[in-house]
Coordinates of C-alpha atoms and ligand atoms in Angstrom, one line a residue:
X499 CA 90.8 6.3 45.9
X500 CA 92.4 9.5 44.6
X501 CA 90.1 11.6 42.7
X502 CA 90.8 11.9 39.3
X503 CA 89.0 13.8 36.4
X504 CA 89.7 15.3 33.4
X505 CA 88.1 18.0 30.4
X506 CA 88.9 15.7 27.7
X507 CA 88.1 18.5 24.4
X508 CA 88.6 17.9 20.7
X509 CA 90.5 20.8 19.1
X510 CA 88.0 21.1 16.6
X511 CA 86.9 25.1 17.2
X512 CA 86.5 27.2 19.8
X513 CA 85.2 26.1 22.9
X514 CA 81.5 26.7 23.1
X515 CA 80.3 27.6 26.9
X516 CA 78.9 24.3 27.4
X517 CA 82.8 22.7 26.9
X518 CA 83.7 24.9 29.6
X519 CA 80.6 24.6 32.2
X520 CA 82.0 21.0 31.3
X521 CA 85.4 22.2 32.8
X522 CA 84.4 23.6 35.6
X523 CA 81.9 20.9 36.9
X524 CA 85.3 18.8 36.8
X525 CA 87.0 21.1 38.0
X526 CA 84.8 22.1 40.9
X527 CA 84.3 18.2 41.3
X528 CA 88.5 18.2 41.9
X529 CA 89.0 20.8 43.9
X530 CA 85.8 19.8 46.5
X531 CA 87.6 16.6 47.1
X532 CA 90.8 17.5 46.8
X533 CA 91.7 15.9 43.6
X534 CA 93.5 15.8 40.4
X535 CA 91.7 18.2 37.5
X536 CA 93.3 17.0 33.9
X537 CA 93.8 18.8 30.3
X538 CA 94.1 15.7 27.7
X539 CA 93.3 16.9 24.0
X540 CA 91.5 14.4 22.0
X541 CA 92.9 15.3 18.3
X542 CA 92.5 11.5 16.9
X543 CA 90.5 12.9 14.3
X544 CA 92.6 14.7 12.1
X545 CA 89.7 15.8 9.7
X546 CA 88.0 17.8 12.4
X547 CA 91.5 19.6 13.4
X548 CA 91.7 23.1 13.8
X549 CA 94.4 24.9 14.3
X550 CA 94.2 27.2 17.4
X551 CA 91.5 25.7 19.0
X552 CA 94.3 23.7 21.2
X553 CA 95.6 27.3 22.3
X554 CA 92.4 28.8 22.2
X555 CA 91.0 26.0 25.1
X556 CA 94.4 26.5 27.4
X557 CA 93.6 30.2 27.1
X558 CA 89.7 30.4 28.0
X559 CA 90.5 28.1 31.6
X560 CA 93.2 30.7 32.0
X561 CA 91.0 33.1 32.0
X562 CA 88.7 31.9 34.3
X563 CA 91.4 30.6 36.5
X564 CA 90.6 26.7 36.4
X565 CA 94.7 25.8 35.8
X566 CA 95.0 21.7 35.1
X567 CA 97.0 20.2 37.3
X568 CA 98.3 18.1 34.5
X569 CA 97.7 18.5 30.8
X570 CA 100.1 19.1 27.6
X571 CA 101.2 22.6 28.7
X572 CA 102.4 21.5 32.2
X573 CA 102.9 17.9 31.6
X574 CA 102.6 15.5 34.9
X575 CA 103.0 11.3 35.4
X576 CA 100.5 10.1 33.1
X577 CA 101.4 11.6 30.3
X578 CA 101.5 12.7 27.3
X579 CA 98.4 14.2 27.8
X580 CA 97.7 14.8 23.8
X581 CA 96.3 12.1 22.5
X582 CA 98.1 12.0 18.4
X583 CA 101.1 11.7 21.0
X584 CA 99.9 8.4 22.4
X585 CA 99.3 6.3 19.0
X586 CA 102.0 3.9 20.5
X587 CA 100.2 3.3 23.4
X588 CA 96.5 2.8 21.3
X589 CA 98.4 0.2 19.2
X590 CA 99.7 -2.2 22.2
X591 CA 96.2 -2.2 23.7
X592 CA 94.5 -2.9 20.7
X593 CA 96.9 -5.5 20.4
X594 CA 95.9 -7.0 24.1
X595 CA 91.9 -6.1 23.3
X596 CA 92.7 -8.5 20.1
X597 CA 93.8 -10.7 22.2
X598 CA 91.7 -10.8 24.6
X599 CA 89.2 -11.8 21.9
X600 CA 87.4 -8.3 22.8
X601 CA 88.0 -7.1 19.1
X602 CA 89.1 -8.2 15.5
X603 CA 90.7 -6.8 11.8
X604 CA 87.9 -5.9 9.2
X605 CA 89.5 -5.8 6.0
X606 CA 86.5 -5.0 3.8
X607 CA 87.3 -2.3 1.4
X608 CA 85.3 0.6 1.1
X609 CA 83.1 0.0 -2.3
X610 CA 81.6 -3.5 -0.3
X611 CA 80.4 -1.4 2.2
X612 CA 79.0 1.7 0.5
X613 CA 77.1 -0.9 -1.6
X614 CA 75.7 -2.7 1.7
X615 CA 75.4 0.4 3.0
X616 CA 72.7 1.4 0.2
X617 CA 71.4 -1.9 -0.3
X618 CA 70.1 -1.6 3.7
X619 CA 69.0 2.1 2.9
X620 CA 66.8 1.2 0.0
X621 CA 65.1 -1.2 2.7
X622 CA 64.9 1.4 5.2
X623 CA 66.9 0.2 7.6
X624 CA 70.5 1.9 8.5
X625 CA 73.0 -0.5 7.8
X626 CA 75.2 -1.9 10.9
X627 CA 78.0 -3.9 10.5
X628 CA 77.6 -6.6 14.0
X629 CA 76.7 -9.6 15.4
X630 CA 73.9 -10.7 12.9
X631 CA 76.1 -10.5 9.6
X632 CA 79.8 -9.9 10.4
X633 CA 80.6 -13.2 9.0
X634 CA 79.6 -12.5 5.5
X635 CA 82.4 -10.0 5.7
X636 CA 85.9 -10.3 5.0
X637 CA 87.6 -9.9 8.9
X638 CA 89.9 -12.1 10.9
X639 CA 86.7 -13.9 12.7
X640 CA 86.4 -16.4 10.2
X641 CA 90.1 -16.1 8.3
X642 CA 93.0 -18.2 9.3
X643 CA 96.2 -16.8 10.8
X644 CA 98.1 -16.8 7.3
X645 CA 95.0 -15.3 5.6
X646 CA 95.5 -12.5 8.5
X647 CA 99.0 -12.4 8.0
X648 CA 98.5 -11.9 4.4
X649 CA 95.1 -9.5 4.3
X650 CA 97.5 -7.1 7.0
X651 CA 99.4 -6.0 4.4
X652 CA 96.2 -4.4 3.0
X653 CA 94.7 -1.2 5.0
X654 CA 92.2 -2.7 7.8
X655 CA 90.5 -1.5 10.8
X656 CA 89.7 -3.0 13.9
X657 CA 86.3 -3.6 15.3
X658 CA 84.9 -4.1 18.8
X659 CA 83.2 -7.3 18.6
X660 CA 80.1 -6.9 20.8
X661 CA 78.2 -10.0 21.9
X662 CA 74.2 -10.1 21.0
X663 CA 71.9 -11.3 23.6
X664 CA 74.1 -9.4 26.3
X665 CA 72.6 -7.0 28.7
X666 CA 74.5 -3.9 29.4
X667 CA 74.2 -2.5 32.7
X668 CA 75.6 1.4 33.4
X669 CA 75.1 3.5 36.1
X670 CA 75.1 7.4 36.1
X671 CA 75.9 9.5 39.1
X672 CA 72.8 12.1 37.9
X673 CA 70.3 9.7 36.3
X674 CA 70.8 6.3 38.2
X675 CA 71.1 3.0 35.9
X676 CA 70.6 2.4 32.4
X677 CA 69.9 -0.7 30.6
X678 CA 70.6 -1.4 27.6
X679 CA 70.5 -4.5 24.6
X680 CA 73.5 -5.4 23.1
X681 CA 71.8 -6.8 19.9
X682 CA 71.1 -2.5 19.9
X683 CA 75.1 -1.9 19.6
X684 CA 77.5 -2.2 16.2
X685 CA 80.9 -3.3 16.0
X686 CA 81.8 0.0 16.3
X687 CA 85.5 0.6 15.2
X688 CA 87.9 1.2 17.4
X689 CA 90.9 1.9 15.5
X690 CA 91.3 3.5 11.4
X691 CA 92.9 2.1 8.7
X692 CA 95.6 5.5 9.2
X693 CA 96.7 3.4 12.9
X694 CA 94.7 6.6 14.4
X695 CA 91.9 5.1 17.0
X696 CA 88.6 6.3 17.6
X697 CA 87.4 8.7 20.3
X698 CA 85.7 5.4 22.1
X699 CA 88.9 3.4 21.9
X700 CA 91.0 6.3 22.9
X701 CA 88.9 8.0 25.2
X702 CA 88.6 4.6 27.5
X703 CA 91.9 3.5 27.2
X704 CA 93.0 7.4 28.4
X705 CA 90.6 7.0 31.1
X706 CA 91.8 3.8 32.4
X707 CA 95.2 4.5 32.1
X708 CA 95.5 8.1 33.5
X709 CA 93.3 6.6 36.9
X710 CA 90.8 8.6 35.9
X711 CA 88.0 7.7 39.0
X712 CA 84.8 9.9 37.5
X713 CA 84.1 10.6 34.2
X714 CA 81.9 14.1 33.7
X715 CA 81.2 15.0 30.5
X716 CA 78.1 16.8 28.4
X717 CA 75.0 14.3 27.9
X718 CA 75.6 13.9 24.6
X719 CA 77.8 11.2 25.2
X720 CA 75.6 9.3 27.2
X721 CA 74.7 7.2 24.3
X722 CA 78.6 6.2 24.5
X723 CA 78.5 5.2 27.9
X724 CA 77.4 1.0 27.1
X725 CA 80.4 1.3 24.4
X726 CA 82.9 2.3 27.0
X727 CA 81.6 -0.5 29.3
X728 CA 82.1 -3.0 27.0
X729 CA 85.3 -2.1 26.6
X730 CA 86.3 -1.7 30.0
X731 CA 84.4 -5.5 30.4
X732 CA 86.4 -7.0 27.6
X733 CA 89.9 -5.2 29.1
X734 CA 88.6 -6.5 32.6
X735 CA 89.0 -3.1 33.7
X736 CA 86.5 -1.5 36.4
X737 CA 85.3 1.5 34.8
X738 CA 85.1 5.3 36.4
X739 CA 81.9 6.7 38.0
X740 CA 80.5 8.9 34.9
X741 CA 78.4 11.7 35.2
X742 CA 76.7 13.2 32.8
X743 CA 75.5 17.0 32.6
X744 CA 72.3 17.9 31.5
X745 CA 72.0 20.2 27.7
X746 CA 72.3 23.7 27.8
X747 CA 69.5 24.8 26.1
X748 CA 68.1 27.7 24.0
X749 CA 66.6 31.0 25.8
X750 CA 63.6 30.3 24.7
X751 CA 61.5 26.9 22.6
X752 CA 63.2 23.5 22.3
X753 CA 66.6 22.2 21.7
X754 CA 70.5 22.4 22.8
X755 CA 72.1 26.6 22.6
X756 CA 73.6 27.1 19.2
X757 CA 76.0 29.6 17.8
X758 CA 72.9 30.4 15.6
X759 CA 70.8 31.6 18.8
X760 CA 73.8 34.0 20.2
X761 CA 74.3 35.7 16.6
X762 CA 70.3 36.1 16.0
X763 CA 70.2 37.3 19.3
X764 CA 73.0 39.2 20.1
X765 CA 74.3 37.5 23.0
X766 CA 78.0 35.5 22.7
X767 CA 78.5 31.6 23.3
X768 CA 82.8 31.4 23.4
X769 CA 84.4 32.6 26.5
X770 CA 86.4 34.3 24.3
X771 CA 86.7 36.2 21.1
X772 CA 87.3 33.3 18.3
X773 CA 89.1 34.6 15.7
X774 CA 87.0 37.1 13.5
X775 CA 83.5 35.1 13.4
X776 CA 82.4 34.8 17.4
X777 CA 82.8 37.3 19.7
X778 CA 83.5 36.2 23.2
X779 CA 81.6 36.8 26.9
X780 CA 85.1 38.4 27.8
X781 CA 85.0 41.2 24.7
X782 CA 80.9 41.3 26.2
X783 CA 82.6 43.0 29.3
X784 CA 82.2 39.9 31.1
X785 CA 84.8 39.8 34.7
X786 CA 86.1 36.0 35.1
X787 CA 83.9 36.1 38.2
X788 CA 80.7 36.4 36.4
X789 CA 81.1 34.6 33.6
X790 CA 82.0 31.4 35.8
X791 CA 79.3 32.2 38.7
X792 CA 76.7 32.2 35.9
X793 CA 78.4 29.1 34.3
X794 CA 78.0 26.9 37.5
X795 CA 74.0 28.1 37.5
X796 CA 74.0 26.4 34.2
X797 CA 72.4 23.0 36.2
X798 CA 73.8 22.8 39.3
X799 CA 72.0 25.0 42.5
X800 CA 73.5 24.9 46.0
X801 CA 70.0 23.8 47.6
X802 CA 69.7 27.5 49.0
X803 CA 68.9 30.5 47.5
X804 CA 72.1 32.0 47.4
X805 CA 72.9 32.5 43.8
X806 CA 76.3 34.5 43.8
X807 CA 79.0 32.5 44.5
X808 CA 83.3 32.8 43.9
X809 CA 85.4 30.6 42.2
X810 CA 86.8 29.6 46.0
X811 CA 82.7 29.4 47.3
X812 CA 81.8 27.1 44.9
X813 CA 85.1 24.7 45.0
X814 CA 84.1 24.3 48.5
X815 CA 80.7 24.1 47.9
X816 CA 79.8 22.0 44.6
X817 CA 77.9 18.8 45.3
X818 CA 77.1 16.3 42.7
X819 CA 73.3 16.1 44.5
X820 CA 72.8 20.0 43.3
X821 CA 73.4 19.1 39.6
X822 CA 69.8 18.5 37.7
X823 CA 69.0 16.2 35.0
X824 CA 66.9 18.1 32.9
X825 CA 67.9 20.9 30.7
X826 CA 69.1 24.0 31.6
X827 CA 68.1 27.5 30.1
X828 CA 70.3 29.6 29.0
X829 CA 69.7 33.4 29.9
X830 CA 72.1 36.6 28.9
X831 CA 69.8 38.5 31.4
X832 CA 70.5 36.7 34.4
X833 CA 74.2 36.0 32.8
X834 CA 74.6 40.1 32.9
X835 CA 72.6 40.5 36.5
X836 CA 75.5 37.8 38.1
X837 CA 77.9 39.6 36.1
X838 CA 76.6 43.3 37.1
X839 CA 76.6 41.4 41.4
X840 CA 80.5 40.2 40.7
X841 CA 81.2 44.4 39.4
X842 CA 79.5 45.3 42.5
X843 CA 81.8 43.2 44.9
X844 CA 85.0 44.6 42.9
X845 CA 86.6 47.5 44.2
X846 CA 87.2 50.3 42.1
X847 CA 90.9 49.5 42.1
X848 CA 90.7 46.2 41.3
X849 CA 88.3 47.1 38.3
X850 CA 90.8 49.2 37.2
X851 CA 93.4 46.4 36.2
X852 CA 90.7 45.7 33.5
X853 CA 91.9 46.9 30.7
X854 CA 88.8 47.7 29.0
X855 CA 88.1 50.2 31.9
X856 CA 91.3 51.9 31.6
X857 CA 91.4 52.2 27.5
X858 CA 87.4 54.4 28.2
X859 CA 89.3 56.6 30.4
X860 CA 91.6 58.1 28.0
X861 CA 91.6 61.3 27.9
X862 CA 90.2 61.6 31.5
X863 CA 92.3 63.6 34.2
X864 CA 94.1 60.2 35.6
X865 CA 93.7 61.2 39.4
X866 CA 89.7 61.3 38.9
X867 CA 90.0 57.5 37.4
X868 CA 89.2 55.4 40.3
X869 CA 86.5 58.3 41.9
X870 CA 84.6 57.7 38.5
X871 CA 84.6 54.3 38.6
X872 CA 83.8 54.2 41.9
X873 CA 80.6 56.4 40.9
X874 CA 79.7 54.6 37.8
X875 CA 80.6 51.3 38.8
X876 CA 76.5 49.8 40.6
X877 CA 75.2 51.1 37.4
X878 CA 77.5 48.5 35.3
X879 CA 76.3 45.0 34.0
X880 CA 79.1 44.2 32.0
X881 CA 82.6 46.3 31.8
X882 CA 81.5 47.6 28.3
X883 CA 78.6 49.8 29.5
X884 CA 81.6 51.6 30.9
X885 CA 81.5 53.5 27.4
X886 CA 78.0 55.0 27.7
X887 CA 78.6 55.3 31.3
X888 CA 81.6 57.5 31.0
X889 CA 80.9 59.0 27.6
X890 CA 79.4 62.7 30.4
X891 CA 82.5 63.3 32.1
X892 CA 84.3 63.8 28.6
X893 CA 81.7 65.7 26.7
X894 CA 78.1 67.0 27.4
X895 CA 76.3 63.9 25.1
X896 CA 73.9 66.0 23.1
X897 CA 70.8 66.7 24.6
X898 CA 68.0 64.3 25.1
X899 CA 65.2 65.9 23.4
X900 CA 62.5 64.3 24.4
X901 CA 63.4 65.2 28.3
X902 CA 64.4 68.6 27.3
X903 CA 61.1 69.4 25.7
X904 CA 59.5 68.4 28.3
X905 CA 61.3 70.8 31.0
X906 CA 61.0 73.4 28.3
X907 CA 57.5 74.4 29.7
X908 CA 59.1 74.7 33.4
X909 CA 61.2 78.0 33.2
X910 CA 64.5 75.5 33.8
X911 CA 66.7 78.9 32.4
X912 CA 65.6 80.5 35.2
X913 CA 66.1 77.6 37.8
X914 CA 69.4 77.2 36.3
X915 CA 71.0 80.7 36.2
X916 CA 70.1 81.3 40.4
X917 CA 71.1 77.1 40.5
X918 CA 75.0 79.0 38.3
X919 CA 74.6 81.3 40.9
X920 CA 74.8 79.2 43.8
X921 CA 77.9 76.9 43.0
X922 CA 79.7 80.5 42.1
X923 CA 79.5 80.9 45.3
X924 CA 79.8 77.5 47.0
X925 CA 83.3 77.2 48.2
X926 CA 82.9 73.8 48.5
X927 CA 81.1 71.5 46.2
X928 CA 80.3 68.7 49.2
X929 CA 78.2 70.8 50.9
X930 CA 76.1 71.5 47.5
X931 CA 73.5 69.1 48.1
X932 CA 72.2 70.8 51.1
X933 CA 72.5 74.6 50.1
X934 CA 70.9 73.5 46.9
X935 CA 68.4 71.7 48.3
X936 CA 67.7 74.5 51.0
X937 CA 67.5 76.9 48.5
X938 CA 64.8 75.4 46.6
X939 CA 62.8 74.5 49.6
X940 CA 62.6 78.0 50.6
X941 CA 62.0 79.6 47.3
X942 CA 59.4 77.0 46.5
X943 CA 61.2 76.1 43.9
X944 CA 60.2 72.7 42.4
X945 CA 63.1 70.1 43.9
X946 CA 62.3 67.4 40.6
X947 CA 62.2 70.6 38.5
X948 CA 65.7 71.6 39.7
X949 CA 67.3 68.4 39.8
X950 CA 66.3 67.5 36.3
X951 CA 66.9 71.1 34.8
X952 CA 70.8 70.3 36.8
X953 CA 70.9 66.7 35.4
X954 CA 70.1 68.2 32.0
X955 CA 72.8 71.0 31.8
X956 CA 75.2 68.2 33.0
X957 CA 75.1 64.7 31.7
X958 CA 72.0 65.8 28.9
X959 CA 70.1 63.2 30.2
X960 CA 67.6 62.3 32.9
X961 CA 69.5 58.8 33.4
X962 CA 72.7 58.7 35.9
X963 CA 74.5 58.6 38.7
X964 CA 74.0 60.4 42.2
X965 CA 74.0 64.3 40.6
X966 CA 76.2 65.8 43.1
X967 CA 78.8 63.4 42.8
X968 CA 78.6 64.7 39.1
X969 CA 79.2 67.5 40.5
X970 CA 82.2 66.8 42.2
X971 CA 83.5 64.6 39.2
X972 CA 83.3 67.6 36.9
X973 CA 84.4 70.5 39.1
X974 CA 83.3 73.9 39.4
X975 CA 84.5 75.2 36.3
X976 CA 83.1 72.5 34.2
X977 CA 79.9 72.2 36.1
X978 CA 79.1 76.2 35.8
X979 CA 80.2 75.9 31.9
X980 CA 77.7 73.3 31.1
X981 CA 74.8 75.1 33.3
X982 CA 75.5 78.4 30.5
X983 CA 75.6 75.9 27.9
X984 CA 72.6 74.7 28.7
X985 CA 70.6 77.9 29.6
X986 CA 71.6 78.9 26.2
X987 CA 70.2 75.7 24.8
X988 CA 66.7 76.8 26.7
X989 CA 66.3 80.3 25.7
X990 CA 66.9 78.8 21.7
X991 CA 64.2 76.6 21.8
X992 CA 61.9 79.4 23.7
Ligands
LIG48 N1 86.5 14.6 23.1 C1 85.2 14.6 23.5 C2 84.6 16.0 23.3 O1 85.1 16.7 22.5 C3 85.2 14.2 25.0 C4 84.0 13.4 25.5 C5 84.3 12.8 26.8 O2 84.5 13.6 27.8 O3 84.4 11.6 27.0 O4 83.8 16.5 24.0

């Protein structure tokens, strides 16, 4: 059998990183054997509709690079891949599940069932509309056909009409089988009074009819799963494989990763920037790489202890067997350190397609971009330390006082004007390290004394990159300038 799956979002927002570690898992899941990966947008419910999220979704696996093979944008044979374009279709099977006997009209208006509704809540007990009492209600089970034919003209819904005493048997891919009552289960409704079905109804029907052959969604639907079965029992369709993938959860104490942590933390939980309210892993300085290296980490490990993977690694490698069933922790650490590997296999050309690289070197001599990046780029996590990073080879930052203080007490004037002295006369700068270095050694001059006085005078800090590449960065004018600036700034504070 062909394999089949499909990310199956609502538009309802953006798309938080667990909807895509959602996508990829099916995606990865495609590509390992050789499958179909599938866009449908669930937009029945037109309440939770928000515009942009559709474009927002298509955008973030664009990103990435995780391209459906079919979905609204690109279209394909089982189509249309939207579902408010597929009400026709939700209407004749509803029709056949009526049929079939699988489901029936409830036309109960809505003040009979707010009052039951708070009749069973002043008891305690939730109210559920099934088995044990859907004959007190007004629905087609116990009207004749004219009474349907008349009560249709009102609004109605239709109902799945599950069968009590029932044992429903599912089987997950991660967690093995599940058994559950039926007496448990409501006549949930499977399509509105506004003809629009419900995410159950449509969601199976989609399933069944796009040939979907494994289902792999976030755990929260596994409480759907004996829903779906019924329905694909009472269609007498054989339902997908379903996997489902275990809660992201928050850095640290219990429950699922919320919006809430990432502002209160600092950390982003969209791929992308969402309009003005949630910045994105991408404006975080996050490559494509990292972001979906680290996403695949999020409960799924290869059974070795390699940890840094590409897009093309992992859709050869992905195994259903490496995906765990217990939570997995979110950490922006780690996130950054798998980011910060990805930087480190990018060449400094390639880094400079980014364009958040190229907007912090405005300003800076063009033929010295990809040299600097090339020096700056082990010491980057994400693309945005970039800015601090560069922020030396436009100006001298001020100077860190603390470390300047410190030197204070070590002559560094004095190191530094026979240090000025040196590169006047170094004709050229690669061979500095070893004159300087030579120099020192025979003059007993402190080599930490020297190299931090030089670091000083150049970058104005004791952090940084490899100082003689500084060096070479800046060029001998600019190098020799900041060495008088800083001598000056010495002999002041004497
Ligand atoms: N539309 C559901 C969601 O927003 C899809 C659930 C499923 O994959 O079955 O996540």
């Amino acid at each position: 059998m062909e394999t089949r799956v499909r990310f199956a979002p609502s538009p309802t927002g953006p798309l938080h990183i667990g909807g895509l570690r959602t996508a990829l898992f099916n995606y990865l899941f495609a590509k390992k054997n050789k499958g179909a990966f599938i866009l449908r947008v669930e937009d029945t419910d037109q309440n939770r509709y928000v515009e942009g999220s559709e474009e927002y979704i298509q955008k973030s696996l664009e990103w990435v690079g995780m391209i459906p093979d079919e979905g609204p944008s690109n279209g394909g044979n089982y189509g249309p891949y939207r579902q408010s374009d597929r009400k026709d279709i939700y209407k004749e099977y509803i029709d056949l599940l009526i049929q079939k006997g699988g489901a029936y009209y409830a036309f109960d208006d809505a003040d009979t069932l707010t009052k039951e509704r708070a009749k069973a809540e002043s008891n305690g007990k939730t109210f559920l509309y099934g088995a044990q009492n859907r004959l007190n209600f007004d629905n087609s089970l116990q009207s004749n056909k004219e009474e349907i034919a008349e009560k249709m003209n009102r609004d109605y819904v239709v109902r799945l009409k599950v069968d009590p005493g029932k044992t429903i048997s599912v089987y997950d891919e991660i967690r093995g089988a599940i058994h559950l009552d039926s007496g448990l289960l409501d006549d949930k409704i499977l399509m509105k009074s506004d003809g629009m079905p419900t995410y159950h109804f449509a969601n199976v029907v989609d399933d069944h009819l796009m040939k979907i052959s494994c289902v792999i969604r976030g755990e929260e639907w596994l409480p759907s799963l004996p829903i779906h079965q019924l329905l694909y029992d009472a269609f007498g369709w054989t339902a997908p494989q379903f996997m489902h993938l275990p809660l992201i959860l928050k850095p640290s104490g219990k429950g699922k990763l919320s919006k809430r942590d990432g502002d209160k933390e600092g950390f982003p939980v969209f791929p992308m920037k969402w309009e003005e309210n949630g910045s994105g892993f991408k404006e975080n300085g996050f490559i494509a790489e990292g972001f979906i290296n680290y996403l695949a980490l999020l409960g799924w490990n290869s059974g070795t202890e390699q940890e840094i993977f590409s897009l093309e690694e992992l859709e050869t490698l992905f195994n259903i067997k490496g995906v765990q069933k217990g939570g997995a922790r979110f950490d922006y650490e780690k996130a950054k350190w798998v980011n910060h590997q990805h930087i480190q296999q990018m060449s400094a050309a390639k880094l400079y397609e980014q364009e958040s690289i190229r907007e912090k070197l405005e300003g800076i001599d063009p033929e010295k971009h990809i040299e600097i990046i090339d020096l700056l780029k082990e010491r980057l996590f994400t693309l945005e330390d970039f800015e601090e990073e560069v922020s030396w080879v436009k100006e001298t930052s001020p100077y860190d006082e603390k470390a300047s203080s410190k030197l204070q007490s070590k002559d560094p004037q004095k190191i530094l004007k026979e240090v000025s002295k040196i590169i006047q006369e170094t004709e050229q700068l690669n061979d500095l390290k070893e004159i300087l270095m030579g120099w020192a050694k025979a003059n007993e001059v402190p080599m930490g004394v020297m190299m931090q006085s030089l670091r000083i005078a150049l970058v104005g800090k004791l952090s940084g990159p490899d100082l003689f590449q500084i060096c070479l960065v800046l060029g001998k004018d600019v190098t020799l300038n900041r060495i008088e600036r800083a001598i000056s700034h010495f002999n002041l504070k004497n």
